[in-house]
JSON list of C-alpha atoms in Angstrom, two decimals:
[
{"chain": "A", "resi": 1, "resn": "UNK", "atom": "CA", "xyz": [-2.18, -77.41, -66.45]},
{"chain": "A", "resi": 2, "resn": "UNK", "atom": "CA", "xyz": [-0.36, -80.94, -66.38]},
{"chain": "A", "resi": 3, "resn": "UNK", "atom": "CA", "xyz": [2.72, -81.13, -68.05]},
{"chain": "A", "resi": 4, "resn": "UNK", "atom": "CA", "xyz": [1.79, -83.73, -70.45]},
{"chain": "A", "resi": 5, "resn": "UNK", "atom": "CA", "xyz": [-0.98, -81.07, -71.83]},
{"chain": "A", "resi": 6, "resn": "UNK", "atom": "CA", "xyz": [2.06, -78.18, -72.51]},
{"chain": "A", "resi": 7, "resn": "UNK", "atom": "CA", "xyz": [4.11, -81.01, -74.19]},
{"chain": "A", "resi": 8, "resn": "UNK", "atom": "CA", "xyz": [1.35, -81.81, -76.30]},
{"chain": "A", "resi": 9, "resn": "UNK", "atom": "CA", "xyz": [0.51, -78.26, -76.95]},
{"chain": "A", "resi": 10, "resn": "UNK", "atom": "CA", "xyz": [4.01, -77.15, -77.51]},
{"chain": "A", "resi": 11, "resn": "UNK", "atom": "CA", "xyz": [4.36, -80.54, -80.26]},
{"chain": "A", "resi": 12, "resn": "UNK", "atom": "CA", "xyz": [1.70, -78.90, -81.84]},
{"chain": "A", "resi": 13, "resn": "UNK", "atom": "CA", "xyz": [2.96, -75.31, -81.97]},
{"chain": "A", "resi": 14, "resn": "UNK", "atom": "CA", "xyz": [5.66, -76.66, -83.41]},
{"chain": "A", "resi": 15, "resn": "UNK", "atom": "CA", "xyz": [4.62, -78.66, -86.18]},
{"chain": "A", "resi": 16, "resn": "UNK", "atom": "CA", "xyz": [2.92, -75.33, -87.16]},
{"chain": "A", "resi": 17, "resn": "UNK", "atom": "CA", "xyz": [5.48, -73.27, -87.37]},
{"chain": "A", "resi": 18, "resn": "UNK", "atom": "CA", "xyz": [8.18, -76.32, -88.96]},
{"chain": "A", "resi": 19, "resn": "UNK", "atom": "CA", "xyz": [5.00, -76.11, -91.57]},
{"chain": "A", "resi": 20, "resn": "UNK", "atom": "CA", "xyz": [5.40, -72.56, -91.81]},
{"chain": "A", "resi": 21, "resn": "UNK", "atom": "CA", "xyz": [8.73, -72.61, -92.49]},
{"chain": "A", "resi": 22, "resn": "UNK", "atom": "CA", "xyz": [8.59, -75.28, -95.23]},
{"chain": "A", "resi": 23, "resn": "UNK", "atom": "CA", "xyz": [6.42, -73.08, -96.58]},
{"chain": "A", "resi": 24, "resn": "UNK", "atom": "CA", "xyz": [9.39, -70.79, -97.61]},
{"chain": "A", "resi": 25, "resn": "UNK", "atom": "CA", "xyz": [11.05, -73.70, -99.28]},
{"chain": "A", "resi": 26, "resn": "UNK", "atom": "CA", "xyz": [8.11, -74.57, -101.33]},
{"chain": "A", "resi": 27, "resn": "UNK", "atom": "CA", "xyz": [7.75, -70.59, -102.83]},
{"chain": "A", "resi": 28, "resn": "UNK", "atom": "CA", "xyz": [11.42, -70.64, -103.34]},
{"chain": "A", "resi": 29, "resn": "UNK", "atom": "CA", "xyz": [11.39, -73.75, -105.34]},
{"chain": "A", "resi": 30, "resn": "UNK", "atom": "CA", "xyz": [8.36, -72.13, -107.48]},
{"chain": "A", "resi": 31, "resn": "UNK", "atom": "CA", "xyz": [10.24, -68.98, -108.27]},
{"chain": "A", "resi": 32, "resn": "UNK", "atom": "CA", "xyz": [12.96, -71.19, -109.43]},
{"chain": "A", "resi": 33, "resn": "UNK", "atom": "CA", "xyz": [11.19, -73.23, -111.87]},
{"chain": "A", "resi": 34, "resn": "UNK", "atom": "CA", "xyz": [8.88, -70.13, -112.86]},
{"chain": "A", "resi": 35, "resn": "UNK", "atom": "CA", "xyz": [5.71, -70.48, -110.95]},
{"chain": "A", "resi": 36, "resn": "UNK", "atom": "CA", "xyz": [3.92, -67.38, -110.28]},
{"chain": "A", "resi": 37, "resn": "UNK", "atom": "CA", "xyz": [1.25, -68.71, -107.59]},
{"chain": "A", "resi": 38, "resn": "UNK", "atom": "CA", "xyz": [0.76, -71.65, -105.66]},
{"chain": "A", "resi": 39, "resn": "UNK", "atom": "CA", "xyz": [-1.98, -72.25, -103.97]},
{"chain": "A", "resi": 40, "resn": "UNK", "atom": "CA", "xyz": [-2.91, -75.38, -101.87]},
{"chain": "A", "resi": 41, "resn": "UNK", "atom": "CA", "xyz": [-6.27, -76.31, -100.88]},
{"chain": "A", "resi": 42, "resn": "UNK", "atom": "CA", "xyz": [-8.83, -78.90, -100.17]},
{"chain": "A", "resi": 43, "resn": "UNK", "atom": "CA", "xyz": [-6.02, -81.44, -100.69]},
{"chain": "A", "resi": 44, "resn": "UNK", "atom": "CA", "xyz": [-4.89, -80.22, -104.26]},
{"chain": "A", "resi": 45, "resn": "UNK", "atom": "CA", "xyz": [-1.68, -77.89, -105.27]},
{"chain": "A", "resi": 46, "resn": "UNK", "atom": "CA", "xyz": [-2.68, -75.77, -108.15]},
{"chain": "A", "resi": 47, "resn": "UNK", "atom": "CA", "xyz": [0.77, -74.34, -109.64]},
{"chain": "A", "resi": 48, "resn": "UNK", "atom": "CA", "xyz": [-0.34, -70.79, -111.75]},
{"chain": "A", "resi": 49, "resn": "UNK", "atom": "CA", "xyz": [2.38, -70.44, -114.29]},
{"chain": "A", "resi": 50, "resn": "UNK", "atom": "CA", "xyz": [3.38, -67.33, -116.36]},
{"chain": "A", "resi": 51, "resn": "UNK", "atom": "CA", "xyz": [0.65, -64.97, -117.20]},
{"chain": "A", "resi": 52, "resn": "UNK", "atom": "CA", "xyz": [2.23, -63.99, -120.16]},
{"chain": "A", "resi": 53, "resn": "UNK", "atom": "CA", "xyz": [2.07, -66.48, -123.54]},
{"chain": "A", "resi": 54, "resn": "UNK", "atom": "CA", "xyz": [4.85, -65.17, -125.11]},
{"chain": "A", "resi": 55, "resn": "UNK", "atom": "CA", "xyz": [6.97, -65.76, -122.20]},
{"chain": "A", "resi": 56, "resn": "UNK", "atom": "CA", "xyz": [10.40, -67.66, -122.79]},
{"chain": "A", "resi": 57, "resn": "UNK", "atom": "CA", "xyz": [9.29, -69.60, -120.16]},
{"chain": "A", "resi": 58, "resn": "UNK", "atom": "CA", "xyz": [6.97, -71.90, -122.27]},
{"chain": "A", "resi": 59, "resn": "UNK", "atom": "CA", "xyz": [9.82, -72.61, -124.58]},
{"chain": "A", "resi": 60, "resn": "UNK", "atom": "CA", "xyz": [12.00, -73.93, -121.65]},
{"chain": "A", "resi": 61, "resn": "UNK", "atom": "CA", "xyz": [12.92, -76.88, -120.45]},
{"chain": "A", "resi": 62, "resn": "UNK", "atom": "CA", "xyz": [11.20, -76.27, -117.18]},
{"chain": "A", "resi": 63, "resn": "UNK", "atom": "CA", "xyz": [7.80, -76.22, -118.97]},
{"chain": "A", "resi": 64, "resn": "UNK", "atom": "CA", "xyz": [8.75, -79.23, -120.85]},
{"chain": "A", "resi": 65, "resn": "UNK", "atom": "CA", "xyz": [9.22, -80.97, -117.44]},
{"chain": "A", "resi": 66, "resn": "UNK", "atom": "CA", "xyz": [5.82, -79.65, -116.46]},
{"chain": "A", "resi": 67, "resn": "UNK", "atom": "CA", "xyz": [4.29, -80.84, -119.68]},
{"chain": "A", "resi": 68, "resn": "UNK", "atom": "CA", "xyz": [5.97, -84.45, -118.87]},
{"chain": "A", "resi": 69, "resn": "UNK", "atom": "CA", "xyz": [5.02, -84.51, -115.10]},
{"chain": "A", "resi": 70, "resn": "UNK", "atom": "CA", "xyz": [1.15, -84.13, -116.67]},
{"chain": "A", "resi": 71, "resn": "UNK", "atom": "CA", "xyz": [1.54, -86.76, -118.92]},
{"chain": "A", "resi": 72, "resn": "UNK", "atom": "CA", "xyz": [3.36, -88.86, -117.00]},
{"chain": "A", "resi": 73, "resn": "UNK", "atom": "CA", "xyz": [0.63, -88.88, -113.98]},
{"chain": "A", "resi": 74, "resn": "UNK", "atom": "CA", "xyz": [-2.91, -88.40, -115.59]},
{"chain": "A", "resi": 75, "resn": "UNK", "atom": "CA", "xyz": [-4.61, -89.67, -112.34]},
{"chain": "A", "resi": 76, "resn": "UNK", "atom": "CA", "xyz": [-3.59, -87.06, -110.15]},
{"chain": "A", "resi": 77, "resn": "UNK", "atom": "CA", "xyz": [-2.20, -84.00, -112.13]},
{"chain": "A", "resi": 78, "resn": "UNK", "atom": "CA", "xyz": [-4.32, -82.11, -114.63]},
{"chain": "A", "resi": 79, "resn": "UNK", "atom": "CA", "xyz": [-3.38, -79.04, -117.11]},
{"chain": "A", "resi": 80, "resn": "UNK", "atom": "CA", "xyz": [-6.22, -76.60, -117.54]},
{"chain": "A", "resi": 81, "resn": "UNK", "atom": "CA", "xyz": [-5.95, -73.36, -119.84]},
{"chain": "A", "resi": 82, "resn": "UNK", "atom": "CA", "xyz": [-8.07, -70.30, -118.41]},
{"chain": "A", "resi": 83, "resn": "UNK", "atom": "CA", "xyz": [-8.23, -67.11, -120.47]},
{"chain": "A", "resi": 84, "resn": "UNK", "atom": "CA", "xyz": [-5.60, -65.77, -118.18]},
{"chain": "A", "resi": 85, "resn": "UNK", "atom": "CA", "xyz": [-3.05, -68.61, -117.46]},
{"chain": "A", "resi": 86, "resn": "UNK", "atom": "CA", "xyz": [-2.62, -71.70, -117.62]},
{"chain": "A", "resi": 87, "resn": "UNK", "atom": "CA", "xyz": [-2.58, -73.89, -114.35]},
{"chain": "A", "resi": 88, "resn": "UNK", "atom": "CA", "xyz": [-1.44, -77.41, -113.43]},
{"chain": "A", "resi": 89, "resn": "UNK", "atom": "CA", "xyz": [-3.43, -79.15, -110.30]},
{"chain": "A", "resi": 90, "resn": "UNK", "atom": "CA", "xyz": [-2.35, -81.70, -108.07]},
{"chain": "A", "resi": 91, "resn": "UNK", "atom": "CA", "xyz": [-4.16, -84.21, -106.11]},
{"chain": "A", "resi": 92, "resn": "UNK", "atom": "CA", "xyz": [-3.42, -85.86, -103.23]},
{"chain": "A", "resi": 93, "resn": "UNK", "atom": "CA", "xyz": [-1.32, -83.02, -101.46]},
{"chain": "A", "resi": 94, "resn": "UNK", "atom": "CA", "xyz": [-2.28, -82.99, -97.76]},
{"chain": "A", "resi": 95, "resn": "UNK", "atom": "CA", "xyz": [0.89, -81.25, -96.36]},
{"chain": "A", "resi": 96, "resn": "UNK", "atom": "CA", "xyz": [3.51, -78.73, -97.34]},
{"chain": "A", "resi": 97, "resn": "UNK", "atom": "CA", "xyz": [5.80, -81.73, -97.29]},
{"chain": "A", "resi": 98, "resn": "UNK", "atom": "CA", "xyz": [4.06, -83.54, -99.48]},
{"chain": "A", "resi": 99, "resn": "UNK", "atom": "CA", "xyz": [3.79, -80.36, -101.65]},
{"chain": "A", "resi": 100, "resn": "UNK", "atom": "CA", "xyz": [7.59, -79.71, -101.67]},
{"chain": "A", "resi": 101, "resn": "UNK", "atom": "CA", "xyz": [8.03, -83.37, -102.70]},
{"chain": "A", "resi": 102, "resn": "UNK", "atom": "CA", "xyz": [5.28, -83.33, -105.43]},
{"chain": "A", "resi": 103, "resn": "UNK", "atom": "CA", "xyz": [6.93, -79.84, -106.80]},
{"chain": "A", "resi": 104, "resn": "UNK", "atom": "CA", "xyz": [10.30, -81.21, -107.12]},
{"chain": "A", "resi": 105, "resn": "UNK", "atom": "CA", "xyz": [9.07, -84.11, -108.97]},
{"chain": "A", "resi": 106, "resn": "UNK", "atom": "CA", "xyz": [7.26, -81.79, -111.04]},
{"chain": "A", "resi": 107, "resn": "UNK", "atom": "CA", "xyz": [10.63, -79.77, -111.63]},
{"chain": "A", "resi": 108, "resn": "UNK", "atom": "CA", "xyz": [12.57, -82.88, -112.51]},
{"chain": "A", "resi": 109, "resn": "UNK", "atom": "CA", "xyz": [14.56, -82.86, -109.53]},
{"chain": "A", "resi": 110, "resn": "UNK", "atom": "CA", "xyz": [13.27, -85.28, -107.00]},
{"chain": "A", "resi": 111, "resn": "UNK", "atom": "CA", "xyz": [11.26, -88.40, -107.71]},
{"chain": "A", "resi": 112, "resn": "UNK", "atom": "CA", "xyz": [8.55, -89.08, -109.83]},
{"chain": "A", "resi": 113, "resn": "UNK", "atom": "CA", "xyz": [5.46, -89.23, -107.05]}
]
């Protein structure tokens, strides 16, 4: 195996695993704000927020941040009730960077993406 191949393959391991590890960011900043479940997929973040309606979490500011990040950015972020929770999705999220950015925007403390 040439060198340049195991550079290239190493790069690549460790993209993964920097990934990984930004991965732990992004959960901690959830259980911050008061997400329960993130999931990313298909290039959308879907944020699954309290379970429980009578939560003091929807009288918070945090959810009132979350309500304006909606509003704010109708193209790409949509609110959707289920009988079980309500959820806010996010378009355009292709990496966990790009998922840590869009959270904190959502959160109120990074910028408005």
């Amino acid at each position: 195996m040439s060198s340049r191949v195991c550079a290239r393959s190493l790069r690549k391991v460790t993209e993964r695993v920097d990934e990984l590890i930004r991965t732990i960011t992004l959960r901690r900043i959830a259980k911050e704000f008061g997400i329960e479940k993130i999931v990313l997929k298909q290039g959308r973040m879907v944020l699954h927020l309290v379970s429980n309606p009578e939560s003091p979490f929807y009288q918070s500011a945090n959810f009132a941040q979350l309500i304006h990040y909606a509003s704010s950015h109708p193209t790409t972020a949509r609110l959707k009730e289920t009988p079980e929770r309500l959820t806010l999705a996010v378009g355009g999220i292709d990496t966990i960077g790009k998922a840590i950015d869009t959270l904190l925007a959502v959160t109120g403390r990074g910028d408005a993406r």
